[in-house]
Amino acid sequence: MDLDPTLLARIQFAANITFHILFPAITIALGWFLLFFKLRFKATKDAKWMDVYFFWTKIFALCFAIGVVTGITMSFQFGTNWPGFMTSVGNIAGPLLGYEVLTAFFLEATFLGIMLFGFKRVPSWLHSLATLLVALGTTLSAFWIIALNSWMQTPVGFEMRDGVAFATSWFDIIFNPSFPYRLTHMLLASGLTASFLIAGISAYRWLRQDRSPAVMAAIKCGIYSAAVLIPIQIFVGDLHGLNSLKHQPQKIAAMEALFETQRGAPLVLFALPNEETKTNDYAIQLPKMASLFLTHDRDGEVKGLNEFPGNHPPVKPVFWAFRIMVGTGILMLIFSWSAAWCLARRNSLPRFLAIGLIPMAFSGWLATESGWYVTEIGRQPWLVNGVLKTVDAVAKVPSAMIGISLTLYLILYAVLLVAFITTLFYMARRAGEKGKDDSSPSAGQAIVEIIAE
Amino acid sequence: MEIFANGAWLPLIFAFLMGLSMLIYSVLDGYDLGVGVLMRRATDEEKDRMIGSIGPFWDANETWLVLGVGILLIAFPLAHGVILTNLYLPVAFMLIGLVLRGVAFDFRAKAKISHKAVWNRVFFGGSLVTGFAQGYMLGGYILGFKEGWLAIGFAVLVGFCVIAGYCLIGAGWLIMKTDGELQRKAVKWAKLSLRGTVIAIALISLATPLVSPRIFEKWFTMPSILFLLPIPVLTAGLVVMIEVMLRRLPMVGDRFCWVPFALTVGVFVLCFGGLAFSFYPYIVPDQLKIVDAASAPESLVIILVGALVVLPVLIGYTFLAYKIFHGKAKDLSYD
């Protein structure tokens, strides 16, 4: 069987990045949550905040470790599978990646050690500072990576000489047109991912009759922040969409499965887009709504895929991923607002809502992944929009070799995902059992030491 | 070409920085990979202490690999492509090894107690595969990616050499960071790995000039042989000193427990220096020179400015971390 090496390399990179982003999506925001817990403890001297802190630091450490090792994998895959990327745009991508490693990666990795294991060894302020620097490091990391990704979507500030990109303005490169939108969208996505994870895992503990004050504090923290973030995210997502319409109209056309340019374009709620016949089968649509959303005018003109022959992304994956993302966002809104309402009114959660929050713990993952699928598949057939095609960057590595590595990665990631999720719930159960007989003298003693300072 | 002539020193600076990162990586991740391999021979209680001794550091240690490969990627994109596509499978195995040991490190402390033994084995296996793959890659690189059974045999030999070296520095680390029975065991492990390391270094030093005429020429012509001679002589001297120290350790009051580790770092530096000399001025042996593989000077300057600002800070807080966690390792505790 002859498999296309480009396709295999793409699947492999997609598998890697899909698995990798799960963990930064948690840690970027969870770092700030940890800082919040630590500062709440310093302000209130209430031991429950330290319980929350210690429980979530362990999960942070686990996510961080998986994030680091899968991130290393990606930095190698640029060379093993996509050498054309660096030969062509290395002058731009190189410094951005370099600054990520120098300013962010070392900062987070080094202070993580102090944050995790230094509680008893360093003064409390230094421990808080380490927590702050870890959170700052993960966010800076996101800054540089999103800068590069956004540049690949909307490249500016460079000139091409003999097929190689040379930087002309670093300010333009970093703050390229889609960067502010994408960065905000991703940081909020991470905030929501961490919020729902905290709320969901804590709801699981609460359902298992774990009534330690730390559990309720964590539920409230997760739910309230989700309830605040989700409307902002919907607003920012809309701005991001408008930005894409301006700079990458073919992506929007694929998201909306709009085959022909038209005025008063309908919003397709459900359909089976058919690229052969260029129609949407079984479509359920709201007339003129897409035009209203995208142009803020019911009869505004929206460009269709017919404007970009042979130069637009595949419709189905982009169309579906977009709907999954939006659908998950709506579920997030419903869950966080109703849970926030119950917590504010009655100071507790109805059982069905608590049960619903458990699968919602991973809603951030689903929304983040599908959002990235929209943006990355939506950029195809380009690797760097209008500059470098994906097929032109791929390595001439035989299919068989990619097949071997791909198979190994897929098995590895499947096993790790199962291990991660089961461990997460196991940790939640064990924390509950510990709470019942209250056999954590070491933590108590440490807290006394801190207060004594 | 004007700009390039003016910026000709830049690629060399970056080659130096890349070499430095790789050297720091091989020392730092070397000791924690070594500890991972040695864990196989420890009791359960000792395993916890061994893990505790590397716990606060391993994340940051691996970051040096990202920096080294990062510099290769961003400063020498052409070489990055050639090297990594040639080493496709060993790289894949190394990455899988790194992923496995990285996650096992965290899972073993957090998963069910009954699963802990499995994660311990994964940690050992991952460390072993990583070290071996790195050595295998180094072997392939030394030969300029030649093919055939001889080349594979040579790469396998270097693979074992690197494992032995990592075990040596790992054991040195444990001698420094532990006490009691575990420390005594570590001394024993260090003696064994020293034998392995010496045999391997000797074999590689003999084999390299034989398989590469260019390297042979470089080492065994008249003026250079004189100022290269200190490298093997010093290495031999350090090895003897390590052996002498190991026979006397552990001493009363735990004096000199840091010496084997420090001396091993010296051996690493010398071996690395010898290799670097052999390769210069090539970045891909016999194929691509450092200057021909570099990125545009404009981009290199941007990174260099950042690196010069950040590197001192980075080294500063790395020292801070080592100072905070100095002394004998305890069991890992998140408190």
PDB file of C-alpha atoms in Angstrom, chain A residues 48-146:
ATOM      1  CA  LYS A  48      -8.928  25.597  52.836  1.00  0.00           C
ATOM      2  CA  TRP A  49      -7.126  27.731  50.241  1.00  0.00           C
ATOM      3  CA  MET A  50      -3.905  25.847  50.855  1.00  0.00           C
ATOM      4  CA  ASP A  51      -5.793  22.549  50.432  1.00  0.00           C
ATOM      5  CA  VAL A  52      -7.105  23.770  47.104  1.00  0.00           C
ATOM      6  CA  TYR A  53      -3.641  25.022  46.207  1.00  0.00           C
ATOM      7  CA  PHE A  54      -1.892  21.725  46.958  1.00  0.00           C
ATOM      8  CA  PHE A  55      -4.489  19.610  45.189  1.00  0.00           C
ATOM      9  CA  TRP A  56      -4.316  21.681  42.004  1.00  0.00           C
ATOM     10  CA  THR A  57      -0.523  22.099  42.073  1.00  0.00           C
ATOM     11  CA  LYS A  58      -0.226  18.339  41.701  1.00  0.00           C
ATOM     12  CA  ILE A  59      -2.499  18.395  38.681  1.00  0.00           C
ATOM     13  CA  PHE A  60      -0.604  21.405  37.348  1.00  0.00           C
ATOM     14  CA  ALA A  61       2.675  19.484  37.703  1.00  0.00           C
ATOM     15  CA  LEU A  62       1.250  16.514  35.820  1.00  0.00           C
ATOM     16  CA  CYS A  63      -0.125  18.690  33.004  1.00  0.00           C
ATOM     17  CA  PHE A  64       3.068  20.698  32.848  1.00  0.00           C
ATOM     18  CA  ALA A  65       5.216  17.585  32.531  1.00  0.00           C
ATOM     19  CA  ILE A  66       3.099  16.193  29.698  1.00  0.00           C
ATOM     20  CA  GLY A  67       3.112  19.633  28.074  1.00  0.00           C
ATOM     21  CA  VAL A  68       6.905  19.890  28.244  1.00  0.00           C
ATOM     22  CA  VAL A  69       7.675  16.475  26.840  1.00  0.00           C
ATOM     23  CA  THR A  70       5.136  16.705  24.018  1.00  0.00           C
ATOM     24  CA  GLY A  71       6.394  20.232  23.300  1.00  0.00           C
ATOM     25  CA  ILE A  72       9.920  18.891  22.871  1.00  0.00           C
ATOM     26  CA  THR A  73       8.481  16.414  20.366  1.00  0.00           C
ATOM     27  CA  MET A  74       7.085  19.261  18.323  1.00  0.00           C
ATOM     28  CA  SER A  75      10.319  21.251  18.248  1.00  0.00           C
ATOM     29  CA  PHE A  76      11.987  18.212  16.693  1.00  0.00           C
ATOM     30  CA  GLN A  77       9.214  17.574  14.198  1.00  0.00           C
ATOM     31  CA  PHE A  78       9.840  20.905  12.515  1.00  0.00           C
ATOM     32  CA  GLY A  79      13.091  19.363  11.359  1.00  0.00           C
ATOM     33  CA  THR A  80      12.138  15.725  10.928  1.00  0.00           C
ATOM     34  CA  ASN A  81       8.969  16.361   8.949  1.00  0.00           C
ATOM     35  CA  TRP A  82       8.780  20.010   7.844  1.00  0.00           C
ATOM     36  CA  PRO A  83      12.289  21.199   6.948  1.00  0.00           C
ATOM     37  CA  GLY A  84      10.812  23.423   4.214  1.00  0.00           C
ATOM     38  CA  PHE A  85       9.120  25.536   6.858  1.00  0.00           C
ATOM     39  CA  MET A  86      12.373  26.660   8.428  1.00  0.00           C
ATOM     40  CA  THR A  87      14.265  27.010   5.128  1.00  0.00           C
ATOM     41  CA  SER A  88      11.584  29.290   3.792  1.00  0.00           C
ATOM     42  CA  VAL A  89      10.410  31.324   6.793  1.00  0.00           C
ATOM     43  CA  GLY A  90      13.050  30.398   9.382  1.00  0.00           C
ATOM     44  CA  ASN A  91      14.225  34.000   9.591  1.00  0.00           C
ATOM     45  CA  ILE A  92      10.831  34.923  11.006  1.00  0.00           C
ATOM     46  CA  ALA A  93       9.825  31.776  12.870  1.00  0.00           C
ATOM     47  CA  GLY A  94      13.289  31.288  14.391  1.00  0.00           C
ATOM     48  CA  PRO A  95      13.476  34.402  16.561  1.00  0.00           C
ATOM     49  CA  LEU A  96       9.877  33.984  17.713  1.00  0.00           C
ATOM     50  CA  LEU A  97      10.506  30.383  18.780  1.00  0.00           C
ATOM     51  CA  GLY A  98      13.862  31.382  20.231  1.00  0.00           C
ATOM     52  CA  TYR A  99      12.296  34.062  22.394  1.00  0.00           C
ATOM     53  CA  GLU A 100       9.700  31.577  23.558  1.00  0.00           C
ATOM     54  CA  VAL A 101      12.371  29.193  24.819  1.00  0.00           C
ATOM     55  CA  LEU A 102      14.552  31.936  26.295  1.00  0.00           C
ATOM     56  CA  THR A 103      11.990  34.122  27.993  1.00  0.00           C
ATOM     57  CA  ALA A 104       9.242  31.695  28.852  1.00  0.00           C
ATOM     58  CA  PHE A 105      10.259  28.070  28.837  1.00  0.00           C
ATOM     59  CA  PHE A 106      13.209  28.318  31.194  1.00  0.00           C
ATOM     60  CA  LEU A 107      11.340  30.680  33.506  1.00  0.00           C
ATOM     61  CA  GLU A 108       8.426  28.332  34.000  1.00  0.00           C
ATOM     62  CA  ALA A 109      10.462  25.136  34.134  1.00  0.00           C
ATOM     63  CA  THR A 110      12.927  26.439  36.726  1.00  0.00           C
ATOM     64  CA  PHE A 111      10.474  28.160  39.037  1.00  0.00           C
ATOM     65  CA  LEU A 112       8.120  25.197  38.774  1.00  0.00           C
ATOM     66  CA  GLY A 113      10.616  23.241  40.867  1.00  0.00           C
ATOM     67  CA  ILE A 114      10.531  25.918  43.569  1.00  0.00           C
ATOM     68  CA  MET A 115       6.769  26.223  43.346  1.00  0.00           C
ATOM     69  CA  LEU A 116       6.194  22.473  43.656  1.00  0.00           C
ATOM     70  CA  PHE A 117       8.798  21.390  46.154  1.00  0.00           C
ATOM     71  CA  GLY A 118      10.033  24.581  47.763  1.00  0.00           C
ATOM     72  CA  PHE A 119       7.088  25.421  50.033  1.00  0.00           C
ATOM     73  CA  LYS A 120       9.009  24.525  53.184  1.00  0.00           C
ATOM     74  CA  ARG A 121      12.409  25.573  51.924  1.00  0.00           C
ATOM     75  CA  VAL A 122      11.871  29.160  50.863  1.00  0.00           C
ATOM     76  CA  PRO A 123      10.165  32.163  52.476  1.00  0.00           C
ATOM     77  CA  SER A 124       6.479  32.469  51.706  1.00  0.00           C
ATOM     78  CA  TRP A 125       6.941  35.563  49.525  1.00  0.00           C
ATOM     79  CA  LEU A 126       9.485  33.752  47.353  1.00  0.00           C
ATOM     80  CA  HIS A 127       7.111  30.825  46.986  1.00  0.00           C
ATOM     81  CA  SER A 128       4.345  33.202  45.912  1.00  0.00           C
ATOM     82  CA  LEU A 129       6.794  34.887  43.543  1.00  0.00           C
ATOM     83  CA  ALA A 130       7.721  31.495  42.053  1.00  0.00           C
ATOM     84  CA  THR A 131       4.021  30.796  41.507  1.00  0.00           C
ATOM     85  CA  LEU A 132       3.639  34.182  39.820  1.00  0.00           C
ATOM     86  CA  LEU A 133       6.657  33.573  37.574  1.00  0.00           C
ATOM     87  CA  VAL A 134       5.378  30.154  36.533  1.00  0.00           C
ATOM     88  CA  ALA A 135       2.017  31.664  35.595  1.00  0.00           C
ATOM     89  CA  LEU A 136       3.772  34.506  33.797  1.00  0.00           C
ATOM     90  CA  GLY A 137       6.041  32.025  32.001  1.00  0.00           C
ATOM     91  CA  THR A 138       3.171  29.924  30.653  1.00  0.00           C
ATOM     92  CA  THR A 139       1.387  33.056  29.465  1.00  0.00           C
ATOM     93  CA  LEU A 140       4.522  34.441  27.804  1.00  0.00           C
ATOM     94  CA  SER A 141       4.934  31.083  26.121  1.00  0.00           C
ATOM     95  CA  ALA A 142       1.451  31.449  24.703  1.00  0.00           C
ATOM     96  CA  PHE A 143       2.295  35.000  23.602  1.00  0.00           C
ATOM     97  CA  TRP A 144       5.225  33.928  21.409  1.00  0.00           C
ATOM     98  CA  ILE A 145       3.619  30.802  20.014  1.00  0.00           C
ATOM     99  CA  ILE A 146       0.416  32.622  19.133  1.00  0.00           C
TER     100      ILE A 146
END
